[in-house]
PDB file of C-alpha atoms in Angstrom:
ATOM      1  CA  MET O   1       0.000   0.000   0.000  1.00 47.00           C
ATOM      2  CA  GLY O   2       1.240   3.483  -0.728  1.00 48.00           C
ATOM      3  CA  SER O   3       1.927   6.013   1.969  1.00 53.00           C
ATOM      4  CA  THR O   4      -0.519   8.617   0.591  1.00 60.00           C
ATOM      5  CA  GLY O   5      -4.272   8.632   1.052  1.00 69.00           C
ATOM      6  CA  PRO O   6      -6.336   7.186   3.886  1.00 88.00           C
ATOM      7  CA  LYS O   7      -5.086   4.129   5.705  1.00 94.00           C
ATOM      8  CA  PRO O   8      -6.747   0.824   4.759  1.00 96.00           C
ATOM      9  CA  LYS O   9      -9.283  -0.457   7.264  1.00 97.00           C
ATOM     10  CA  VAL O  10      -8.601  -3.611   9.278  1.00 97.00           C
ATOM     11  CA  LEU O  11     -11.484  -5.150  11.226  1.00 97.00           C
ATOM     12  CA  ARG O  12     -10.870  -7.074  14.444  1.00 96.00           C
ATOM     13  CA  LEU O  13     -13.293  -9.881  15.265  1.00 94.00           C
ATOM     14  CA  GLY O  14     -12.683 -11.405  18.677  1.00 91.00           C
ATOM     15  CA  SER O  15     -10.303 -10.315  21.392  1.00 90.00           C
ATOM     16  CA  ILE O  16      -6.536  -9.953  21.433  1.00 90.00           C
ATOM     17  CA  ASP O  17      -5.395 -11.204  24.796  1.00 89.00           C
ATOM     18  CA  LEU O  18      -1.601 -11.145  24.726  1.00 91.00           C
ATOM     19  CA  ALA O  19      -0.254  -9.349  21.636  1.00 92.00           C
ATOM     20  CA  GLN O  20      -1.975  -6.002  22.158  1.00 94.00           C
ATOM     21  CA  ALA O  21       1.270  -4.125  21.470  1.00 96.00           C
ATOM     22  CA  ALA O  22       1.538  -5.748  18.028  1.00 95.00           C
ATOM     23  CA  TRP O  23      -2.081  -4.873  17.278  1.00 95.00           C
ATOM     24  CA  ASN O  24      -1.545  -1.265  18.351  1.00 96.00           C
ATOM     25  CA  ALA O  25       1.542  -1.079  16.152  1.00 96.00           C
ATOM     26  CA  LEU O  26      -0.549  -2.214  13.177  1.00 96.00           C
ATOM     27  CA  GLY O  27      -2.268   1.142  13.555  1.00 95.00           C
ATOM     28  CA  GLU O  28       0.809   2.698  11.942  1.00 95.00           C
ATOM     29  CA  VAL O  29      -0.255   1.312   8.571  1.00 96.00           C
ATOM     30  CA  ALA O  30      -3.989   0.675   9.020  1.00 96.00           C
ATOM     31  CA  GLN O  31      -7.152   2.160  10.456  1.00 97.00           C
ATOM     32  CA  LEU O  32      -8.168  -0.310  13.162  1.00 97.00           C
ATOM     33  CA  VAL O  33     -11.922  -0.845  13.451  1.00 96.00           C
ATOM     34  CA  GLU O  34     -14.210  -3.092  15.493  1.00 94.00           C
ATOM     35  CA  SER O  35     -17.679  -4.516  15.050  1.00 94.00           C
ATOM     36  CA  ALA O  36     -20.410  -3.640  17.530  1.00 93.00           C
ATOM     37  CA  ALA O  37     -22.277  -6.868  16.716  1.00 94.00           C
ATOM     38  CA  THR O  38     -22.783  -9.470  19.418  1.00 94.00           C
ATOM     39  CA  THR O  39     -24.618 -12.009  17.253  1.00 95.00           C
ATOM     40  CA  ARG O  40     -24.370 -13.327  13.704  1.00 95.00           C
ATOM     41  CA  ALA O  41     -27.625 -11.606  12.754  1.00 96.00           C
ATOM     42  CA  GLU O  42     -26.313  -8.273  14.012  1.00 96.00           C
ATOM     43  CA  PHE O  43     -23.031  -8.715  12.148  1.00 96.00           C
ATOM     44  CA  ILE O  44     -24.799  -9.546   8.897  1.00 96.00           C
ATOM     45  CA  GLN O  45     -26.967  -6.470   9.323  1.00 97.00           C
ATOM     46  CA  GLU O  46     -23.879  -4.319   9.913  1.00 96.00           C
ATOM     47  CA  CYS O  47     -22.480  -5.545   6.627  1.00 96.00           C
ATOM     48  CA  LYS O  48     -25.745  -4.936   4.775  1.00 96.00           C
ATOM     49  CA  ASP O  49     -25.974  -1.426   6.229  1.00 97.00           C
ATOM     50  CA  GLY O  50     -22.501  -0.598   4.905  1.00 96.00           C
ATOM     51  CA  LYS O  51     -21.012   0.026   8.343  1.00 96.00           C
ATOM     52  CA  LEU O  52     -17.955  -2.075   7.468  1.00 96.00           C
ATOM     53  CA  ASP O  53     -17.461  -0.779   3.931  1.00 96.00           C
ATOM     54  CA  GLY O  54     -13.822  -0.184   3.086  1.00 96.00           C
ATOM     55  CA  VAL O  55     -12.497  -3.018   5.254  1.00 97.00           C
ATOM     56  CA  VAL O  56      -9.599  -4.626   3.400  1.00 96.00           C
ATOM     57  CA  ALA O  57      -8.543  -7.238   5.983  1.00 95.00           C
ATOM     58  CA  ILE O  58     -10.076  -9.043   8.943  1.00 95.00           C
ATOM     59  CA  TYR O  59      -8.288 -10.321  12.024  1.00 94.00           C
ATOM     60  CA  ARG O  60     -10.400 -13.218  13.305  1.00 91.00           C
ATOM     61  CA  THR O  61     -10.180 -15.461  16.368  1.00 86.00           C
ATOM     62  CA  VAL O  62     -11.974 -18.631  17.395  1.00 79.00           C
ATOM     63  CA  GLY O  63     -13.872 -16.552  19.941  1.00 83.00           C
ATOM     64  CA  SER O  64     -15.404 -14.513  17.140  1.00 89.00           C
ATOM     65  CA  LEU O  65     -17.571 -17.495  16.206  1.00 87.00           C
ATOM     66  CA  SER O  66     -20.102 -16.289  18.768  1.00 88.00           C
ATOM     67  CA  GLN O  67     -20.147 -12.940  16.989  1.00 92.00           C
ATOM     68  CA  THR O  68     -20.291 -14.042  13.341  1.00 93.00           C
ATOM     69  CA  GLY O  69     -20.725 -17.799  13.176  1.00 90.00           C
ATOM     70  CA  LEU O  70     -18.887 -19.755  10.496  1.00 85.00           C
ATOM     71  CA  VAL O  71     -17.423 -18.071   7.439  1.00 85.00           C
ATOM     72  CA  ASP O  72     -19.866 -19.717   5.050  1.00 89.00           C
ATOM     73  CA  GLU O  73     -21.539 -18.720   1.806  1.00 92.00           C
ATOM     74  CA  GLU O  74     -24.180 -16.601   3.544  1.00 94.00           C
ATOM     75  CA  LEU O  75     -21.515 -14.574   5.316  1.00 94.00           C
ATOM     76  CA  VAL O  76     -19.274 -14.242   2.287  1.00 92.00           C
ATOM     77  CA  ASN O  77     -22.156 -12.835   0.259  1.00 95.00           C
ATOM     78  CA  VAL O  78     -22.601  -9.866   2.642  1.00 96.00           C
ATOM     79  CA  LEU O  79     -18.976  -9.109   3.531  1.00 96.00           C
ATOM     80  CA  PRO O  80     -17.664  -5.775   2.205  1.00 96.00           C
ATOM     81  CA  SER O  81     -16.652  -5.886  -1.457  1.00 95.00           C
ATOM     82  CA  SER O  82     -13.395  -4.201  -0.426  1.00 96.00           C
ATOM     83  CA  LEU O  83     -12.331  -7.241   1.633  1.00 95.00           C
ATOM     84  CA  ARG O  84      -9.216  -9.005   0.371  1.00 93.00           C
ATOM     85  CA  TYR O  85      -7.778 -10.897   3.344  1.00 92.00           C
ATOM     86  CA  ILE O  86      -8.915 -12.821   6.397  1.00 91.00           C
ATOM     87  CA  ALA O  87      -6.226 -13.760   8.897  1.00 89.00           C
ATOM     88  CA  HIS O  88      -7.279 -16.432  11.393  1.00 85.00           C
ATOM     89  CA  CYS O  89      -5.350 -17.995  14.252  1.00 72.00           C
ATOM     90  CA  VAL O  90      -6.339 -21.532  13.183  1.00 62.00           C
ATOM     91  CA  ARG O  91      -7.058 -23.488  10.035  1.00 44.00           C
ATOM     92  CA  ALA O  92      -9.494 -21.746   7.708  1.00 43.00           C
ATOM     93  CA  THR O  93     -12.016 -22.912   5.140  1.00 44.00           C
ATOM     94  CA  PRO O  94     -10.460 -22.878   1.634  1.00 43.00           C
ATOM     95  CA  ARG O  95     -13.546 -22.763  -0.612  1.00 44.00           C
ATOM     96  CA  PHE O  96     -13.962 -18.994  -0.809  1.00 47.00           C
ATOM     97  CA  TRP O  97     -12.056 -16.568  -2.997  1.00 47.00           C
ATOM     98  CA  PHE O  98     -10.191 -14.427  -0.514  1.00 56.00           C
ATOM     99  CA  PRO O  99      -6.815 -15.614   0.815  1.00 62.00           C
ATOM    100  CA  MET O 100      -6.910 -16.789   4.424  1.00 56.00           C
ATOM    101  CA  SER O 101      -3.860 -17.176   6.599  1.00 55.00           C
ATOM    102  CA  GLN O 102      -3.229 -19.779   9.259  1.00 53.00           C
ATOM    103  CA  LEU O 103      -1.064 -20.492  12.262  1.00 53.00           C
ATOM    104  CA  GLN O 104      -1.402 -23.980  13.629  1.00 48.00           C
ATOM    105  CA  GLY O 105       0.380 -23.330  16.903  1.00 44.00           C
ATOM    106  CA  THR O 106       2.255 -26.603  16.550  1.00 48.00           C
ATOM    107  CA  MET O 107       5.158 -25.907  18.923  1.00 64.00           C
ATOM    108  CA  PRO O 108       3.807 -27.487  22.137  1.00 83.00           C
ATOM    109  CA  LEU O 109       1.905 -30.364  20.520  1.00 88.00           C
ATOM    110  CA  PRO O 110       4.805 -32.841  20.450  1.00 93.00           C
ATOM    111  CA  ASP O 111       5.288 -32.205  24.190  1.00 94.00           C
ATOM    112  CA  VAL O 112       1.669 -33.193  24.848  1.00 95.00           C
ATOM    113  CA  ASN O 113       2.158 -36.132  22.499  1.00 96.00           C
ATOM    114  CA  MET O 114       5.092 -37.361  24.560  1.00 97.00           C
ATOM    115  CA  PHE O 115       3.248 -36.763  27.829  1.00 97.00           C
ATOM    116  CA  LEU O 116       0.379 -38.945  26.602  1.00 98.00           C
ATOM    117  CA  ILE O 117       2.715 -41.648  25.299  1.00 98.00           C
ATOM    118  CA  LEU O 118       4.584 -41.914  28.594  1.00 98.00           C
ATOM    119  CA  GLY O 119       1.450 -41.710  30.713  1.00 97.00           C
ATOM    120  CA  ALA O 120      -0.406 -44.308  28.668  1.00 97.00           C
ATOM    121  CA  LEU O 121       2.565 -46.679  28.554  1.00 98.00           C
ATOM    122  CA  ARG O 122       2.993 -46.489  32.321  1.00 96.00           C
ATOM    123  CA  ASN O 123      -0.781 -46.694  32.914  1.00 93.00           C
ATOM    124  CA  PHE O 124      -0.513 -43.734  35.259  1.00 95.00           C
ATOM    125  CA  ASN O 125      -4.136 -42.653  34.915  1.00 94.00           C
ATOM    126  CA  THR O 126      -5.497 -45.592  36.894  1.00 92.00           C
ATOM    127  CA  GLY O 127      -3.203 -44.882  39.836  1.00 93.00           C
ATOM    128  CA  MET O 128      -3.771 -41.122  39.764  1.00 93.00           C
ATOM    129  CA  ASN O 129      -7.531 -41.589  39.893  1.00 92.00           C
ATOM    130  CA  ALA O 130      -7.252 -44.088  42.744  1.00 92.00           C
ATOM    131  CA  LEU O 131      -5.022 -41.676  44.665  1.00 93.00           C
ATOM    132  CA  ARG O 132      -7.595 -38.889  44.433  1.00 93.00           C
ATOM    133  CA  GLU O 133     -10.189 -41.291  45.808  1.00 92.00           C
ATOM    134  CA  GLY O 134      -7.979 -42.038  48.831  1.00 95.00           C
ATOM    135  CA  LYS O 135      -7.176 -45.564  47.658  1.00 93.00           C
ATOM    136  CA  TRP O 136      -3.431 -45.132  46.973  1.00 94.00           C
ATOM    137  CA  HIS O 137      -2.721 -47.544  44.079  1.00 91.00           C
ATOM    138  CA  GLY O 138      -6.291 -48.814  44.133  1.00 89.00           C
ATOM    139  CA  HIS O 139      -7.793 -52.181  44.987  1.00 88.00           C
ATOM    140  CA  PRO O 140      -6.672 -54.132  43.116  1.00 88.00           C
ATOM    141  CA  ALA O 141      -3.559 -52.236  42.038  1.00 88.00           C
ATOM    142  CA  PRO O 142      -3.437 -51.339  38.331  1.00 87.00           C
ATOM    143  CA  PRO O 143      -1.574 -53.579  35.865  1.00 89.00           C
ATOM    144  CA  LEU O 144       2.133 -52.883  35.630  1.00 93.00           C
ATOM    145  CA  GLY O 145       3.007 -50.336  32.972  1.00 95.00           C
ATOM    146  CA  HIS O 146       5.780 -50.314  30.406  1.00 97.00           C
ATOM    147  CA  GLY O 147       8.834 -48.151  29.853  1.00 97.00           C
ATOM    148  CA  PRO O 148       9.438 -46.444  26.488  1.00 98.00           C
ATOM    149  CA  GLN O 149      12.915 -47.895  25.993  1.00 98.00           C
ATOM    150  CA  ARG O 150      13.207 -50.072  22.858  1.00 97.00           C
ATOM    151  CA  LYS O 151       9.512 -49.700  22.099  1.00 98.00           C
ATOM    152  CA  VAL O 152       8.551 -49.112  18.471  1.00 98.00           C
ATOM    153  CA  LEU O 153       6.688 -45.838  17.949  1.00 98.00           C
ATOM    154  CA  GLY O 154       4.694 -45.712  14.733  1.00 98.00           C
ATOM    155  CA  ILE O 155       3.953 -42.156  13.641  1.00 98.00           C
ATOM    156  CA  LEU O 156       1.043 -41.864  11.236  1.00 98.00           C
ATOM    157  CA  GLY O 157       1.568 -38.516   9.552  1.00 97.00           C
ATOM    158  CA  MET O 158       5.189 -37.352   9.507  1.00 95.00           C
ATOM    159  CA  GLY O 159       4.699 -33.614   9.142  1.00 92.00           C
ATOM    160  CA  GLY O 160       6.321 -30.991  11.329  1.00 90.00           C
ATOM    161  CA  ILE O 161       4.657 -32.278  14.501  1.00 92.00           C
ATOM    162  CA  GLY O 162       5.513 -35.888  13.714  1.00 95.00           C
ATOM    163  CA  ARG O 163       9.150 -35.060  13.017  1.00 95.00           C
ATOM    164  CA  ASN O 164       9.423 -33.071  16.251  1.00 95.00           C
ATOM    165  CA  LEU O 165       7.837 -35.972  18.137  1.00 96.00           C
ATOM    166  CA  LYS O 166      10.401 -38.342  16.617  1.00 97.00           C
ATOM    167  CA  LYS O 167      13.256 -36.417  18.232  1.00 96.00           C
ATOM    168  CA  LYS O 168      11.591 -36.449  21.633  1.00 97.00           C
ATOM    169  CA  ALA O 169      10.705 -40.136  21.435  1.00 98.00           C
ATOM    170  CA  GLU O 170      14.247 -41.100  20.505  1.00 98.00           C
ATOM    171  CA  ALA O 171      15.515 -39.247  23.560  1.00 98.00           C
ATOM    172  CA  PHE O 172      13.471 -41.756  25.587  1.00 98.00           C
ATOM    173  CA  GLY O 173      15.010 -44.703  23.741  1.00 98.00           C
ATOM    174  CA  MET O 174      12.156 -45.403  21.334  1.00 98.00           C
ATOM    175  CA  LYS O 175      12.627 -46.686  17.793  1.00 98.00           C
ATOM    176  CA  VAL O 176      10.597 -44.640  15.296  1.00 98.00           C
ATOM    177  CA  ILE O 177       8.896 -45.807  12.132  1.00 98.00           C
ATOM    178  CA  TYR O 178       6.417 -43.777  10.099  1.00 98.00           C
ATOM    179  CA  HIS O 179       3.855 -43.847   7.339  1.00 98.00           C
ATOM    180  CA  ASN O 180       2.972 -40.874   5.141  1.00 95.00           C
ATOM    181  CA  ARG O 181       1.202 -40.366   1.847  1.00 91.00           C
ATOM    182  CA  ARG O 182       4.700 -40.267   0.415  1.00 92.00           C
ATOM    183  CA  LYS O 183       8.143 -41.184   1.682  1.00 96.00           C
ATOM    184  CA  LEU O 184      10.190 -38.285   3.044  1.00 96.00           C
ATOM    185  CA  SER O 185      13.711 -37.473   1.972  1.00 96.00           C
ATOM    186  CA  ASP O 186      16.471 -38.988   4.076  1.00 96.00           C
ATOM    187  CA  GLU O 187      17.207 -35.536   5.455  1.00 95.00           C
ATOM    188  CA  MET O 188      13.624 -34.937   6.591  1.00 95.00           C
ATOM    189  CA  SER O 189      13.044 -38.434   7.957  1.00 96.00           C
ATOM    190  CA  ALA O 190      16.349 -38.228   9.884  1.00 96.00           C
ATOM    191  CA  GLY O 191      16.687 -41.986  10.255  1.00 95.00           C
ATOM    192  CA  ALA O 192      13.049 -42.920  10.821  1.00 97.00           C
ATOM    193  CA  LYS O 193      12.091 -45.953   8.744  1.00 97.00           C
ATOM    194  CA  TYR O 194       9.318 -45.540   6.182  1.00 98.00           C
ATOM    195  CA  VAL O 195       6.847 -48.443   6.265  1.00 98.00           C
ATOM    196  CA  SER O 196       3.499 -49.289   4.724  1.00 98.00           C
ATOM    197  CA  PHE O 197       0.311 -48.483   6.597  1.00 98.00           C
ATOM    198  CA  ASP O 198      -0.291 -52.155   7.403  1.00 98.00           C
ATOM    199  CA  GLU O 199       3.285 -52.646   8.621  1.00 98.00           C
ATOM    200  CA  LEU O 200       2.986 -49.646  10.907  1.00 98.00           C
ATOM    201  CA  LEU O 201      -0.208 -51.091  12.371  1.00 98.00           C
ATOM    202  CA  SER O 202       1.207 -54.558  12.903  1.00 98.00           C
ATOM    203  CA  THR O 203       4.676 -53.741  14.247  1.00 98.00           C
ATOM    204  CA  SER O 204       4.198 -50.644  16.437  1.00 98.00           C
ATOM    205  CA  ASP O 205       4.098 -50.860  20.226  1.00 98.00           C
ATOM    206  CA  VAL O 206       2.765 -47.294  20.313  1.00 98.00           C
ATOM    207  CA  ILE O 207       0.834 -45.617  17.491  1.00 98.00           C
ATOM    208  CA  SER O 208       0.636 -41.825  17.363  1.00 98.00           C
ATOM    209  CA  LEU O 209      -1.858 -40.116  15.072  1.00 98.00           C
ATOM    210  CA  ASN O 210      -0.421 -36.883  13.678  1.00 97.00           C
ATOM    211  CA  LEU O 211      -2.254 -36.432  10.395  1.00 95.00           C
ATOM    212  CA  PRO O 212      -4.806 -33.852   9.232  1.00 92.00           C
ATOM    213  CA  LEU O 213      -8.511 -34.626   9.079  1.00 93.00           C
ATOM    214  CA  ASN O 214     -10.006 -34.781   5.589  1.00 93.00           C
ATOM    215  CA  LYS O 215     -12.272 -37.059   3.573  1.00 93.00           C
ATOM    216  CA  ASN O 216      -9.419 -39.541   3.118  1.00 94.00           C
ATOM    217  CA  THR O 217      -8.338 -39.692   6.761  1.00 96.00           C
ATOM    218  CA  ARG O 218     -11.710 -39.713   8.554  1.00 96.00           C
ATOM    219  CA  HIS O 219     -11.828 -42.960  10.585  1.00 98.00           C
ATOM    220  CA  ILE O 220      -8.531 -44.066   9.063  1.00 98.00           C
ATOM    221  CA  ILE O 221      -8.216 -46.022  12.317  1.00 98.00           C
ATOM    222  CA  GLY O 222     -11.263 -48.214  12.890  1.00 98.00           C
ATOM    223  CA  LYS O 223     -12.272 -51.766  13.718  1.00 98.00           C
ATOM    224  CA  ALA O 224     -10.307 -53.350  10.864  1.00 98.00           C
ATOM    225  CA  GLU O 225      -7.169 -51.385  11.720  1.00 98.00           C
ATOM    226  CA  PHE O 226      -7.315 -52.251  15.421  1.00 98.00           C
ATOM    227  CA  ALA O 227      -7.505 -55.917  14.440  1.00 98.00           C
ATOM    228  CA  LYS O 228      -4.160 -55.586  12.653  1.00 98.00           C
ATOM    229  CA  MET O 229      -2.391 -54.057  15.670  1.00 98.00           C
ATOM    230  CA  LYS O 230      -0.301 -55.841  18.275  1.00 98.00           C
ATOM    231  CA  ASP O 231      -2.114 -57.081  21.346  1.00 98.00           C
ATOM    232  CA  GLY O 232      -1.530 -54.536  24.105  1.00 97.00           C
ATOM    233  CA  VAL O 233      -0.781 -51.639  21.775  1.00 98.00           C
ATOM    234  CA  VAL O 234      -0.904 -48.036  23.045  1.00 98.00           C
ATOM    235  CA  VAL O 235      -2.735 -45.482  20.880  1.00 98.00           C
ATOM    236  CA  VAL O 236      -2.297 -41.702  21.148  1.00 98.00           C
ATOM    237  CA  ASN O 237      -4.213 -39.035  19.230  1.00 98.00           C
ATOM    238  CA  THR O 238      -3.373 -35.327  19.232  1.00 96.00           C
ATOM    239  CA  ALA O 239      -4.480 -34.717  15.634  1.00 95.00           C
ATOM    240  CA  ARG O 240      -8.257 -34.546  15.196  1.00 95.00           C
ATOM    241  CA  GLY O 241     -10.783 -36.753  16.945  1.00 96.00           C
ATOM    242  CA  ALA O 242     -12.457 -38.060  13.807  1.00 96.00           C
ATOM    243  CA  VAL O 243      -9.327 -39.614  12.317  1.00 97.00           C
ATOM    244  CA  MET O 244     -10.169 -42.483  14.662  1.00 98.00           C
ATOM    245  CA  ASP O 245     -13.460 -44.290  15.194  1.00 98.00           C
ATOM    246  CA  GLU O 246     -13.956 -43.742  18.926  1.00 97.00           C
ATOM    247  CA  ALA O 247     -16.524 -46.530  19.258  1.00 98.00           C
ATOM    248  CA  ALA O 248     -14.004 -48.941  17.743  1.00 98.00           C
ATOM    249  CA  LEU O 249     -11.358 -47.678  20.176  1.00 98.00           C
ATOM    250  CA  VAL O 250     -13.678 -48.292  23.125  1.00 98.00           C
ATOM    251  CA  ASP O 251     -14.263 -51.853  21.937  1.00 98.00           C
ATOM    252  CA  ALA O 252     -10.527 -52.408  21.488  1.00 98.00           C
ATOM    253  CA  LEU O 253      -9.851 -51.095  25.002  1.00 98.00           C
ATOM    254  CA  ASP O 254     -12.577 -53.241  26.520  1.00 97.00           C
ATOM    255  CA  SER O 255     -11.265 -56.366  24.797  1.00 97.00           C
ATOM    256  CA  GLY O 256      -7.687 -55.694  25.910  1.00 96.00           C
ATOM    257  CA  LYS O 257      -6.452 -55.316  22.334  1.00 98.00           C
ATOM    258  CA  VAL O 258      -5.441 -51.767  23.252  1.00 98.00           C
ATOM    259  CA  PHE O 259      -3.586 -51.580  26.581  1.00 97.00           C
ATOM    260  CA  SER O 260      -4.217 -47.880  27.060  1.00 97.00           C
ATOM    261  CA  ALA O 261      -4.799 -44.682  25.130  1.00 98.00           C
ATOM    262  CA  GLY O 262      -3.940 -41.000  25.421  1.00 98.00           C
ATOM    263  CA  LEU O 263      -6.318 -38.524  23.794  1.00 98.00           C
ATOM    264  CA  ASP O 264      -6.230 -34.746  23.429  1.00 97.00           C
ATOM    265  CA  VAL O 265      -8.924 -34.631  20.731  1.00 97.00           C
ATOM    266  CA  PHE O 266     -12.349 -36.223  20.327  1.00 97.00           C
ATOM    267  CA  GLU O 267     -14.851 -36.920  17.565  1.00 96.00           C
ATOM    268  CA  GLU O 268     -17.669 -34.779  18.946  1.00 94.00           C
ATOM    269  CA  GLU O 269     -15.885 -32.563  21.421  1.00 93.00           C
ATOM    270  CA  PRO O 270     -16.741 -31.296  23.941  1.00 92.00           C
ATOM    271  CA  ARG O 271     -18.895 -34.446  24.115  1.00 96.00           C
ATOM    272  CA  ILE O 272     -16.771 -37.443  25.100  1.00 96.00           C
ATOM    273  CA  HIS O 273     -17.733 -41.048  24.391  1.00 97.00           C
ATOM    274  CA  PRO O 274     -19.023 -42.570  27.676  1.00 97.00           C
ATOM    275  CA  GLY O 275     -16.838 -45.625  27.119  1.00 98.00           C
ATOM    276  CA  LEU O 276     -13.750 -43.425  27.229  1.00 98.00           C
ATOM    277  CA  LEU O 277     -14.855 -41.557  30.342  1.00 96.00           C
ATOM    278  CA  SER O 278     -15.481 -44.793  32.234  1.00 96.00           C
ATOM    279  CA  ASN O 279     -12.219 -46.497  31.236  1.00 96.00           C
ATOM    280  CA  GLN O 280      -9.497 -45.874  33.804  1.00 92.00           C
ATOM    281  CA  SER O 281      -6.788 -46.816  31.299  1.00 93.00           C
ATOM    282  CA  VAL O 282      -7.438 -43.785  29.109  1.00 97.00           C
ATOM    283  CA  ILE O 283      -5.700 -40.446  29.675  1.00 97.00           C
ATOM    284  CA  LEU O 284      -8.067 -37.669  28.594  1.00 97.00           C
ATOM    285  CA  VAL O 285      -6.937 -34.081  27.979  1.00 96.00           C
ATOM    286  CA  PRO O 286      -9.579 -31.507  26.903  1.00 95.00           C
ATOM    287  CA  HIS O 287      -7.901 -30.373  23.670  1.00 93.00           C
ATOM    288  CA  MET O 288      -5.082 -28.503  25.407  1.00 91.00           C
ATOM    289  CA  GLY O 289      -2.270 -29.364  23.007  1.00 88.00           C
ATOM    290  CA  THR O 290      -1.505 -25.694  22.342  1.00 83.00           C
ATOM    291  CA  TRP O 291      -2.735 -24.383  25.687  1.00 84.00           C
ATOM    292  CA  THR O 292       0.289 -22.282  26.625  1.00 86.00           C
ATOM    293  CA  SER O 293       0.702 -18.531  26.976  1.00 87.00           C
ATOM    294  CA  GLU O 294       3.719 -18.679  24.649  1.00 87.00           C
ATOM    295  CA  THR O 295       1.694 -20.310  21.896  1.00 83.00           C
ATOM    296  CA  PHE O 296      -1.281 -17.996  22.230  1.00 84.00           C
ATOM    297  CA  PHE O 297       0.999 -14.961  22.086  1.00 88.00           C
ATOM    298  CA  ALA O 298       2.757 -16.371  19.015  1.00 87.00           C
ATOM    299  CA  LYS O 299      -0.584 -17.079  17.320  1.00 86.00           C
ATOM    300  CA  GLU O 300      -1.817 -13.541  17.839  1.00 90.00           C
ATOM    301  CA  GLU O 301       1.450 -11.910  16.826  1.00 92.00           C
ATOM    302  CA  TRP O 302       1.810 -14.117  13.740  1.00 89.00           C
ATOM    303  CA  THR O 303      -1.748 -13.406  12.609  1.00 90.00           C
ATOM    304  CA  ILE O 304      -1.245  -9.663  13.011  1.00 93.00           C
ATOM    305  CA  GLU O 305       2.000  -9.920  11.031  1.00 92.00           C
ATOM    306  CA  ASN O 306       0.060 -11.681   8.260  1.00 91.00           C
ATOM    307  CA  ILE O 307      -2.191  -8.648   7.965  1.00 93.00           C
ATOM    308  CA  ARG O 308       0.732  -6.225   7.987  1.00 94.00           C
ATOM    309  CA  MET O 309       2.432  -8.156   5.161  1.00 93.00           C
ATOM    310  CA  ALA O 310      -0.802  -8.270   3.180  1.00 91.00           C
ATOM    311  CA  LEU O 311      -1.177  -4.497   3.435  1.00 94.00           C
ATOM    312  CA  GLU O 312       2.453  -3.680   2.739  1.00 93.00           C
ATOM    313  CA  VAL O 313       3.448  -6.222   0.082  1.00 90.00           C
ATOM    314  CA  GLY O 314       0.169  -7.825  -0.984  1.00 88.00           C
ATOM    315  CA  LYS O 315       1.016 -11.313   0.250  1.00 84.00           C
ATOM    316  CA  LEU O 316       0.285 -13.323   3.365  1.00 81.00           C
ATOM    317  CA  LYS O 317       3.064 -14.755   5.459  1.00 78.00           C
ATOM    318  CA  SER O 318       1.255 -18.098   5.788  1.00 75.00           C
ATOM    319  CA  PRO O 319      -1.674 -18.675   3.409  1.00 75.00           C
ATOM    320  CA  VAL O 320      -3.583 -21.919   3.716  1.00 68.00           C
ATOM    321  CA  PRO O 321      -2.047 -24.458   1.300  1.00 59.00           C
ATOM    322  CA  GLU O 322      -5.099 -24.507  -0.981  1.00 58.00           C
ATOM    323  CA  GLN O 323      -4.686 -20.776  -1.596  1.00 60.00           C
ATOM    324  CA  ALA O 324      -0.900 -20.462  -1.673  1.00 58.00           C
ATOM    325  CA  ASP O 325      -0.893 -19.544  -5.374  1.00 61.00           C
ATOM    326  CA  LEU O 326      -3.689 -16.960  -5.274  1.00 56.00           C
TER     327      LEU O 326
END
């Protein structure tokens, strides 16, 4: 954008909790505006009344869902014609014409992954619950757990999170294999062995799900896949709940096929399958994989930087992959 003329308008939807200084600094190159709407209907009316005309970019948070609802066709049809960019702190819907940016906040996820792997292997959840009930180890005591040393960790989805997890797992003495849509270069795999999907299922002591959710990965782990796994396998999911059939997992836990599981994500969250809630061998975390002040600050700052780049050079720092060439 040139330095002459009025500053372009940037609309904030949702709150900025930690990176307020970065947002204020954006005011050097943009006119910062807010919506007075508290509901989707009010926001749509604002758009129809022209109150947001001239807005070039939108900063949007998950919290803004209560204000606008989903960015769907109805909303797109009333947004200002001047709008060119939406910058969101999480994954955005790719079907509409304007470029959307993303920040996955992946940095702490491998830590949670490793926490769940260790906790599930050691079967700590059973003892921790018994302790809170004043029963020490419990009566009877829980089954003995397992150490990570020399265990085979199968990573399904060897993206940035999977590769980071590999390093952490190896520090605990685990052997790492992986399956991806395509084999990584030797440099990227860093010694992890590429195997077929079936081989990963049948040879892993621990299986970690680290792949995105799409039409090809929904329920990629189900009844048939559990049947191919080792008896006593440990399953961990920090990806998306629906990559695994939770009902099939409950059955596999009840039968003893799966020794224990560690879950940070769920198919219908915040609703949790009753069979998971009642099973003492399952470690449940309420989708807190990126729940750190450092990550939330980085998300906000990164998203604001996306807008600044869009205004100054006409490109986003991190467009969603489907729109990278727009």
